[in-house]
Coordinates of C-alpha atoms in Angstrom, one line a residue:
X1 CA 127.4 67.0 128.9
X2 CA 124.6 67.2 131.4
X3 CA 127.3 66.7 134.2
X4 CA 129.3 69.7 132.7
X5 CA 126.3 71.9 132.7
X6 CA 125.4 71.5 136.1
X7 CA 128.9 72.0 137.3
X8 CA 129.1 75.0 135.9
X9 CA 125.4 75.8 137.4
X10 CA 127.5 75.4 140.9
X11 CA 130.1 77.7 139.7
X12 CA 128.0 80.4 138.6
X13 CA 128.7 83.3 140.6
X14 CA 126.2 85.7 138.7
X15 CA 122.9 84.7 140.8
X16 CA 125.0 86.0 144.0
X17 CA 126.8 89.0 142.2
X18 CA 125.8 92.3 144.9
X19 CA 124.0 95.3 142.5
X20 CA 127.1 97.0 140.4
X21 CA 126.5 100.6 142.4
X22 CA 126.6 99.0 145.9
X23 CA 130.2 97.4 145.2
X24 CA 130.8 100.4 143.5
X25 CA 130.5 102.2 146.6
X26 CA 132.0 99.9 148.8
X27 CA 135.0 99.9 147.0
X28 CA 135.3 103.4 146.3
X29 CA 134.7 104.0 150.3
X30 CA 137.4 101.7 151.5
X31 CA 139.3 103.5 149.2
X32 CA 139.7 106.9 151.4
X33 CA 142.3 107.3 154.1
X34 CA 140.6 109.7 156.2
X35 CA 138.7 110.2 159.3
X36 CA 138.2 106.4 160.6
X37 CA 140.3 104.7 158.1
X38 CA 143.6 107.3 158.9
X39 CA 142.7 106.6 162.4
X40 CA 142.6 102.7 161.9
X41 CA 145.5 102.6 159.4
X42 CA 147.6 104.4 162.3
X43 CA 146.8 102.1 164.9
X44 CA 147.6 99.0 162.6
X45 CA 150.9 100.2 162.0
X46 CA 152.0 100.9 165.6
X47 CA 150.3 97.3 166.7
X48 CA 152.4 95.3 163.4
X49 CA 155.2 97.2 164.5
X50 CA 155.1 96.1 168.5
X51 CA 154.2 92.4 167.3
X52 CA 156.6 91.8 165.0
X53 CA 159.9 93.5 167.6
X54 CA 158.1 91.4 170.4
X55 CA 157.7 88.5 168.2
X56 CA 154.3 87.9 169.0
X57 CA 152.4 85.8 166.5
X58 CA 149.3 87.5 168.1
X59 CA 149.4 90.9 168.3
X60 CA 150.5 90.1 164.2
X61 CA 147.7 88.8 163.4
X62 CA 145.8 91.4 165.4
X63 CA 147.2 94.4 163.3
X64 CA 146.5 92.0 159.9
X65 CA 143.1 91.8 160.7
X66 CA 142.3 96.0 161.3
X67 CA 144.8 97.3 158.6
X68 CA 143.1 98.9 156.0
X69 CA 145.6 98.3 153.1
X70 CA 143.5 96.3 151.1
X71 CA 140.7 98.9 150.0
X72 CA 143.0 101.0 148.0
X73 CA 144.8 97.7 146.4
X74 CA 141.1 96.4 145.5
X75 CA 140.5 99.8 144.1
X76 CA 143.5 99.8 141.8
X77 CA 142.3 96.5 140.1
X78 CA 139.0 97.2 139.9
X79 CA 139.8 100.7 138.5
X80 CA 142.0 99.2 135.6
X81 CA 139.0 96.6 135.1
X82 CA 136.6 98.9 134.7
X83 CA 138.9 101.5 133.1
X84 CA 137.9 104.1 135.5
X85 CA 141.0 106.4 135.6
X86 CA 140.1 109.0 138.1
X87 CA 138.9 106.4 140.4
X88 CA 142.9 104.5 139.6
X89 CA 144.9 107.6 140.4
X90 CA 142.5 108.7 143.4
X91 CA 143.3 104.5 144.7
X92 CA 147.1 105.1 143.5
X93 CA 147.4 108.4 145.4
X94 CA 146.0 107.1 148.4
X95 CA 147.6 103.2 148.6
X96 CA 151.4 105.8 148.3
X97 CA 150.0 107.5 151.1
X98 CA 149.0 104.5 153.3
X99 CA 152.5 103.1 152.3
X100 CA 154.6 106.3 153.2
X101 CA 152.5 106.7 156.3
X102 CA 153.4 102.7 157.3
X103 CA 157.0 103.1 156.2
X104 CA 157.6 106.2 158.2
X105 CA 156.1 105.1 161.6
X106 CA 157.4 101.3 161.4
X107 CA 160.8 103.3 161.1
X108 CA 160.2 105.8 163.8
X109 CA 159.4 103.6 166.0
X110 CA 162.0 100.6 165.4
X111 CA 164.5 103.5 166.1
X112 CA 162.9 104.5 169.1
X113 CA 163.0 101.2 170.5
X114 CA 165.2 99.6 173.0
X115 CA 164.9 95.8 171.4
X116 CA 166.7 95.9 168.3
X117 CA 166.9 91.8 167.5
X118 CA 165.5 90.3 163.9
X119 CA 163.0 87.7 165.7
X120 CA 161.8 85.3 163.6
X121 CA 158.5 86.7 163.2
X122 CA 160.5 89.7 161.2
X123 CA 163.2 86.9 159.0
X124 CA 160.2 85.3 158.0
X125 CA 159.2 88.6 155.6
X126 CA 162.4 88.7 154.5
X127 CA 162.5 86.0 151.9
X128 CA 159.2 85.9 149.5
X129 CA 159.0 83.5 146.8
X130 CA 156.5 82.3 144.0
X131 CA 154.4 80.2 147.2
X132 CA 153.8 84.0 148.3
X133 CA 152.3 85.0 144.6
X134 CA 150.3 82.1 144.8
X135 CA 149.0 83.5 148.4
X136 CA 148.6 87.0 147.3
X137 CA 146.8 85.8 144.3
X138 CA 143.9 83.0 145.6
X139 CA 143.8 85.5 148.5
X140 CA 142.9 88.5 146.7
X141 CA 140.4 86.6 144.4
X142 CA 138.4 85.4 147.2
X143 CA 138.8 89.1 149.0
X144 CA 137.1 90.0 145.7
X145 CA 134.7 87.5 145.0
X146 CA 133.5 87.9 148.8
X147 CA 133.1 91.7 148.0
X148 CA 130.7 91.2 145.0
X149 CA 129.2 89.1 146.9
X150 CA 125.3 89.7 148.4
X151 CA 126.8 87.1 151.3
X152 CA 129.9 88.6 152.6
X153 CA 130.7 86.3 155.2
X154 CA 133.7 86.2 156.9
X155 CA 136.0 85.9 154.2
X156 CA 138.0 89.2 154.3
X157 CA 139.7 89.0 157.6
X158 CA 140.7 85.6 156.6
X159 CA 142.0 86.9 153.0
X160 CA 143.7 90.1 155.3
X161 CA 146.2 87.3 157.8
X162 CA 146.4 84.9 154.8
X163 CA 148.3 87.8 152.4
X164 CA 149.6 90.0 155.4
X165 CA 150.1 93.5 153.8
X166 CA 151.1 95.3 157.0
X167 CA 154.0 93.3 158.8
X168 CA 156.1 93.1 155.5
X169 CA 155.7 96.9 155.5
X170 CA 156.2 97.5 158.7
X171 CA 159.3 94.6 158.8
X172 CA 160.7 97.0 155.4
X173 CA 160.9 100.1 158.2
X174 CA 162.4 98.0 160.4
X175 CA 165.4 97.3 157.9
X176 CA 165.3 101.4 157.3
X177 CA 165.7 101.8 160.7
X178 CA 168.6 99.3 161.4
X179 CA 170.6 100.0 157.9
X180 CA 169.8 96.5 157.2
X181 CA 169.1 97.0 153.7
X182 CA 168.7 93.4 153.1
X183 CA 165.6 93.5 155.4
X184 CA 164.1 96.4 153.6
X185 CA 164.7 95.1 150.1
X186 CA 163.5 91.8 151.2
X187 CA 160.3 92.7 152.9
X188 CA 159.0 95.8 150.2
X189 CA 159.3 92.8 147.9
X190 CA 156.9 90.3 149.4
X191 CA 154.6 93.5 149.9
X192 CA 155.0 94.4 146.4
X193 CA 154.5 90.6 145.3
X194 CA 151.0 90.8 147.9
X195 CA 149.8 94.1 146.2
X196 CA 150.4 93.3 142.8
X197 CA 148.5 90.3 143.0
X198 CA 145.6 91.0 145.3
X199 CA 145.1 93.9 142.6
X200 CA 145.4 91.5 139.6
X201 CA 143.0 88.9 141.4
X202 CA 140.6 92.3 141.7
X203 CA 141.2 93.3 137.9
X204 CA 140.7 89.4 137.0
X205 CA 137.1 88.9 139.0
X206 CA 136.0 92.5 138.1
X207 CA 136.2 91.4 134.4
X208 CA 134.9 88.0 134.7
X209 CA 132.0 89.3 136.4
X210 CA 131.1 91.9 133.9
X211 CA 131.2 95.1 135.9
X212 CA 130.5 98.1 133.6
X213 CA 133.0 100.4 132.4
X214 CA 132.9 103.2 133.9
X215 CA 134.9 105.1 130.8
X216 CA 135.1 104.1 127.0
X217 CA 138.2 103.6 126.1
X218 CA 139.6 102.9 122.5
X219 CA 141.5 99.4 121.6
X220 CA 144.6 101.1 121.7
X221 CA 144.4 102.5 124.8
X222 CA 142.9 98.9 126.2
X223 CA 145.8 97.2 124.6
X224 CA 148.4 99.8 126.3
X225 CA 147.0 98.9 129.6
X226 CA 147.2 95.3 128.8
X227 CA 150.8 95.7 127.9
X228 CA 151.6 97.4 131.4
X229 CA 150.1 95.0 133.4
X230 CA 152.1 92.1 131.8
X231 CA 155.2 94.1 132.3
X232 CA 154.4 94.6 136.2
X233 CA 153.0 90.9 136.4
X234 CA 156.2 89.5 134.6
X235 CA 158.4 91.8 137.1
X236 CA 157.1 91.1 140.2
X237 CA 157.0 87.1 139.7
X238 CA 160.4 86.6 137.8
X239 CA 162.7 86.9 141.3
X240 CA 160.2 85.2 143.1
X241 CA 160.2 82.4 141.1
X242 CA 164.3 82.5 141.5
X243 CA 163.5 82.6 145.3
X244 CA 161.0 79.7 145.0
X245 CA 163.9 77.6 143.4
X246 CA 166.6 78.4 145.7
X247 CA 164.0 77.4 148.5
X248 CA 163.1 74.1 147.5
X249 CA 167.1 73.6 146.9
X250 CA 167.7 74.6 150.2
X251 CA 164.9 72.3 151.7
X252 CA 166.2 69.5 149.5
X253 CA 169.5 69.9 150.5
X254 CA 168.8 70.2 154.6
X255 CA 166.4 66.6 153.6
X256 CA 169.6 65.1 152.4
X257 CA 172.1 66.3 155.4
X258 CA 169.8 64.9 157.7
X259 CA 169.4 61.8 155.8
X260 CA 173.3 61.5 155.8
X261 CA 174.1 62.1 159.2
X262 CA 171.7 59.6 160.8
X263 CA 173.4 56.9 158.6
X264 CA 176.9 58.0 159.7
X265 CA 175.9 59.1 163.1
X266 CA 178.7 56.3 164.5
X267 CA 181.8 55.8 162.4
X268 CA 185.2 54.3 162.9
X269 CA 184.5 54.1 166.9
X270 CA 183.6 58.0 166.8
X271 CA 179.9 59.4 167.6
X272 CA 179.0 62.2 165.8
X273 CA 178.1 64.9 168.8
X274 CA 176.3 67.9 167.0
X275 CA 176.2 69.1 163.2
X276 CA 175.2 72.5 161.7
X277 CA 174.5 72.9 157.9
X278 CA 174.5 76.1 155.8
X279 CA 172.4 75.6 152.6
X280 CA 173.7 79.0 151.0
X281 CA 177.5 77.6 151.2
X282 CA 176.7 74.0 151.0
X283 CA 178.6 73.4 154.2
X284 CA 178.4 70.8 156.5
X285 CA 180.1 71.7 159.6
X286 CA 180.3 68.0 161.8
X287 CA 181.9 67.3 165.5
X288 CA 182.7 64.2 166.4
X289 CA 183.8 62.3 169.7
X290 CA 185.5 59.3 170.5
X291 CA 188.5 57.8 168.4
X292 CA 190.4 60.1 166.2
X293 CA 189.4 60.4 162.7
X294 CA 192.3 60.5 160.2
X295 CA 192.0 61.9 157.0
X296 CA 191.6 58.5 155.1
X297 CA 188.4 59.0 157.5
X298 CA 187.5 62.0 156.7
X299 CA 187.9 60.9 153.0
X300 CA 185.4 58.0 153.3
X301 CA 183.1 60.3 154.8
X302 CA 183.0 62.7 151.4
X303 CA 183.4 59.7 149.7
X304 CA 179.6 58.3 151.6
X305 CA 178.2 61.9 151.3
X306 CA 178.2 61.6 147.6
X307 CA 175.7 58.7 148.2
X308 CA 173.2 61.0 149.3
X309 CA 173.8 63.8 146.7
X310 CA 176.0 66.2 148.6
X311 CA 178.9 65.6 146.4
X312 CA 179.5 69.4 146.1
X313 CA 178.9 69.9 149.8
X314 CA 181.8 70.8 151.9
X315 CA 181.8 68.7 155.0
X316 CA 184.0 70.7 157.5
X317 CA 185.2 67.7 160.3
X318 CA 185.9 68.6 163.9
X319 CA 187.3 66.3 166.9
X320 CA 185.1 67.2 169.9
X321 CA 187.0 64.9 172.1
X322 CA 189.6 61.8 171.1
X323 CA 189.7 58.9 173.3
X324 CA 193.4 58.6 171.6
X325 CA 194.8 61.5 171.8
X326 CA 194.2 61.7 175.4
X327 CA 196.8 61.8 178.4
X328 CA 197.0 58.2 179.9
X329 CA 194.7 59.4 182.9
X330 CA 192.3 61.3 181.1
X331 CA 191.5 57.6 178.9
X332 CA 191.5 55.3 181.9
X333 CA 189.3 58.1 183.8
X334 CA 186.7 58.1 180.9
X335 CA 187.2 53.8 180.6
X336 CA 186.1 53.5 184.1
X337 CA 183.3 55.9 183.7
X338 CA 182.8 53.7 181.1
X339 CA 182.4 50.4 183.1
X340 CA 180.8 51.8 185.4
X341 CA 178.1 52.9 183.6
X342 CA 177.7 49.6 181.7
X343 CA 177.6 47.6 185.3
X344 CA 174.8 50.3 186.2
X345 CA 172.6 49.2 183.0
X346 CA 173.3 45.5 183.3
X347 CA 171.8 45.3 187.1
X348 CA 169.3 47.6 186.3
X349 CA 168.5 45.2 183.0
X350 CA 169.2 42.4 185.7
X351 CA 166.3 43.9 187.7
X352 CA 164.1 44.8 185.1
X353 CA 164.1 41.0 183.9
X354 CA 163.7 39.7 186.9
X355 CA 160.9 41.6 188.1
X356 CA 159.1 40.9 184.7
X357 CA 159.8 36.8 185.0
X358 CA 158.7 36.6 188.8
X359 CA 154.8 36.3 188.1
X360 CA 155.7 33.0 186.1
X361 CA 157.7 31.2 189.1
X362 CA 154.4 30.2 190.7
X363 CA 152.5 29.2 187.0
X364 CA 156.0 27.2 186.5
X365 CA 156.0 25.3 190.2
X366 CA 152.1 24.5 189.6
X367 CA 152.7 22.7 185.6
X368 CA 155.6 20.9 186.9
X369 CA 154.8 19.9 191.2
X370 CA 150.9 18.7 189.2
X371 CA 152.8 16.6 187.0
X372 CA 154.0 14.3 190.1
X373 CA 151.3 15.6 192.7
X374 CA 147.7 15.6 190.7
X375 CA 145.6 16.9 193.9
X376 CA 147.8 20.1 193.7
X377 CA 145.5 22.3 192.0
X378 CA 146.8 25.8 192.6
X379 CA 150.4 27.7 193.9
X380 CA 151.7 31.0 194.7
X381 CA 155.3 31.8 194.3
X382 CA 156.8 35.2 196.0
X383 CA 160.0 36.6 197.5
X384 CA 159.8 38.4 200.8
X385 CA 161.8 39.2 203.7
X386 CA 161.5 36.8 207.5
X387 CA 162.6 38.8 210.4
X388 CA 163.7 36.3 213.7
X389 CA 164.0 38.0 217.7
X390 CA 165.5 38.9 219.4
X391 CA 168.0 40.4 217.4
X392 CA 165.5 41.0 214.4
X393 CA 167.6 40.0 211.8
X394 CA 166.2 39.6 208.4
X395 CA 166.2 36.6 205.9
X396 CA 165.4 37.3 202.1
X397 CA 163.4 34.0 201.6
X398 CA 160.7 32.1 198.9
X399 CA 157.7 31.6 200.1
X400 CA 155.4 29.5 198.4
X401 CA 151.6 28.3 199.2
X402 CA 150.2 24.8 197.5
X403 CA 146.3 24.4 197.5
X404 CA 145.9 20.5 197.6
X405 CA 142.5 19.4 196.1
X406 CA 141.7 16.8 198.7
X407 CA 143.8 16.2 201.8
X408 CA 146.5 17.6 203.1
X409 CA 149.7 14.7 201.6
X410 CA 151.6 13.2 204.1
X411 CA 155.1 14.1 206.2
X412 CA 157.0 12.6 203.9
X413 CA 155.3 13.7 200.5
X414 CA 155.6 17.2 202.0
X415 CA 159.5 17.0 203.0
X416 CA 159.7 15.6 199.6
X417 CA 158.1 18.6 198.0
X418 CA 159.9 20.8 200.0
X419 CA 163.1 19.2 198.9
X420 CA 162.2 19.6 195.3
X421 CA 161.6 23.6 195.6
X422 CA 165.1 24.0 197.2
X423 CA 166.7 22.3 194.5
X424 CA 164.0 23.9 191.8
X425 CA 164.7 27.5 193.1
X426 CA 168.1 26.8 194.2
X427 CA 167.9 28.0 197.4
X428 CA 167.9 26.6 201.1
X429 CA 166.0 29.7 202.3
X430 CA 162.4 28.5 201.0
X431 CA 158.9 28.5 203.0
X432 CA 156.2 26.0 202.1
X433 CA 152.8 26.3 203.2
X434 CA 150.4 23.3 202.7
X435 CA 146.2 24.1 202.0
X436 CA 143.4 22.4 200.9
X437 CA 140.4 23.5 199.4

């Protein structure tokens, strides 16, 4: 119990609530569109509106972090909160005006401008789902909590690039601009989803945290509110939890094409070259090179993909190139290309092992020549070129160095030794130098 109590202690936001009349007057301030506000609300528009046709992340993020679109959206939930009507219409009247103002320059200007390509920075807006109610929703609570709060922090620029009000806007006059209506219908959704539920999260901590009412209103009236909100609420999220679903299909079904196409990435003497998949149409468009596939081919291939749930995936099969349906010329062309190709990688292999095994020639030589020799105590293999005048011709020959421990051995232990290493390294072309300690 103890452990509950002091948890709660921790989560106790009343000892760090800002006095009622100050957030009052913060939020009734941010409120206004005029003077700096209109000026800033302006600029924010143009800047989301450059970022998003240039695609620059940056410049984005720049316009999130001045646009003013969340003082009027904190003011609408803290107005129904505290059932402060004047104060809800005043925030209502001034969030359509911010919206219009966005709507009509983001158009204006997409109209105006030479670069008329949906970047990705612009499809992105286009496709909100329940992930982006869960966004607008812990966003707008801790833009709310960090307004009531005596230690404000740095908490609502993060909350302003985390639910991104203005490039959805702004993205919703670009789809104006173009007649893309599926842009426009798209994007004023995920800024309806981000409004809704920043004001709900301000509604939410406004009541938790006890603010006074500002007007008495009777239960009926309270419960006629209530009822409106859960109708907005349940409209907003219903299509984006549809949207959610059909992501995570979509994601589940991309996981799955790429699972399948790695396993048959060779088949039947054919490589697969490329693949493209559509999740909308469940297609799998595949081009493969090398032998021909036949249709008992293709067959086995639908037959595999059911192994990795795309049974009701449509695998479309191309023949980039067919070794067997090629002239006589173009085949033996493409088999010597072939061969030589494979000779290429077996010298180079060739080379690669050999170079690797040459510092063990001389650790080799030294276990095997100490076994008959026991005062050879060290040896040096190595493979270098000797050069003889006057014609300077050049030798490739092994030269190796034995370190005796005592004496140097006699002629005919050393023309013994030297007979051995030609028959060890088999190869007449070998130099033997004799040291001692």
């Amino acid at each position: 119990m103890s452990v509950i109590k002091q948890l709660l202690h921790y989560l106790n936001l009343e000892s760090e609530v800002e006095d009622f009349d100050k957030i009052h007057q913060t939020i009734e301030k941010d409120i206004i569109f005029k003077g700096t506000n209109l000026w800033i609300l302006i600029f924010a528009i143009i800047v989301a509106s450059v970022g998003l046709n240039m695609n620059s992340t940056a410049v984005i993020i720049g316009a999130m972090l001045i646009s003013p679109l969340m003082g009027p959206i904190n003011g609408i939930g803290y107005s129904v909160a505290t059932y402060n009507f004047p104060l809800f219409r005043t925030a209502l009247k001034n969030f359509g005006f911010a919206v219009a103002a966005g709507l009509t320059a983001s158009t204006g200007y997409f109209a105006l401008s030479p670069v008329s390509t949906a970047h990705s920075e612009l499809l992105a807006r286009t496709s909100p789902t329940i992930y982006d109610v869960l966004i607008a929703l812990f966003g707008g609570l801790s833009g709310i909590v960090a307004i009531s709060s005596k230690q404000k922090g740095n908490v609502i620029p993060g909350v302003a690039i985390a639910t991104a009000l203005m490039p959805p806007l702004c993205t919703a006059g670009y789809g104006l601009a173009t007649a893309q209506f599926q842009f426009f219908f798209g994007a004023f959704y995920l800024f309806t989803i981000n409004t809704v539920f920043i004001a709900i999260a301000a509604m939410v901590v406004s009541q938790l945290l006890k603010f006074p009412i500002i007007t008495l209103a009777g239960e009926a009236h309270k419960k006629k509110v209530n009822q409106w909100i859960s109708v907005v609420i349940v409209i907003t999220i219903l299509p984006s939890i549809y949207f959610g679903y059909g992501l995570v299909q979509k994601e589940r079904f991309n996981e799955n094409v790429a699972r399948f196409t790695k396993n048959v990435s060779v088949f039947e003497g054919s490589y697969l070259l490329r693949y493209e998949s559509n999740p909308g149409t469940r297609e799998i468009m595949m081009v493969y090179g090398g032998n021909t596939l036949t249709e008992d081919h293709k067959l086995m291939l639908e037959e595999k993909a059911r192994d990795f749930s795309l049974g009701n995936a449509t695998l479309n099969i191309r023949q980039g190139f067919s070794l067997n349906e090629s002239s006589n010329s173009e085949v033996d062309n493409l088999k010597l290309e072939i061969s030589r190709l494979n000779m290429q990688l077996a010298e180079s292999e060739r080379k690669a092992d050999s170079l690797e095994k040459k510092p063990l020639v001389g650790e080799a030589l030294l276990a095997e020549l100490n076994a008959i020799f026991p005062d050879v105590v060290s040896c040096s293999y190595a493979e270098t070129y000797l050069y003889t005048m006057p014609a300077r011709e050049q030798k490739r020959v092994g030269q190796v160095v034995l370190t005796f421990k005592n004496d140097n051995p006699e002629q005919e232990d050393r023309q013994r030794i030297i007979t051995w290493l030609k028959r060890r390294l088999n190869t007449e072309a070998v130099k033997v130098l004799f040291e001692t300690e």
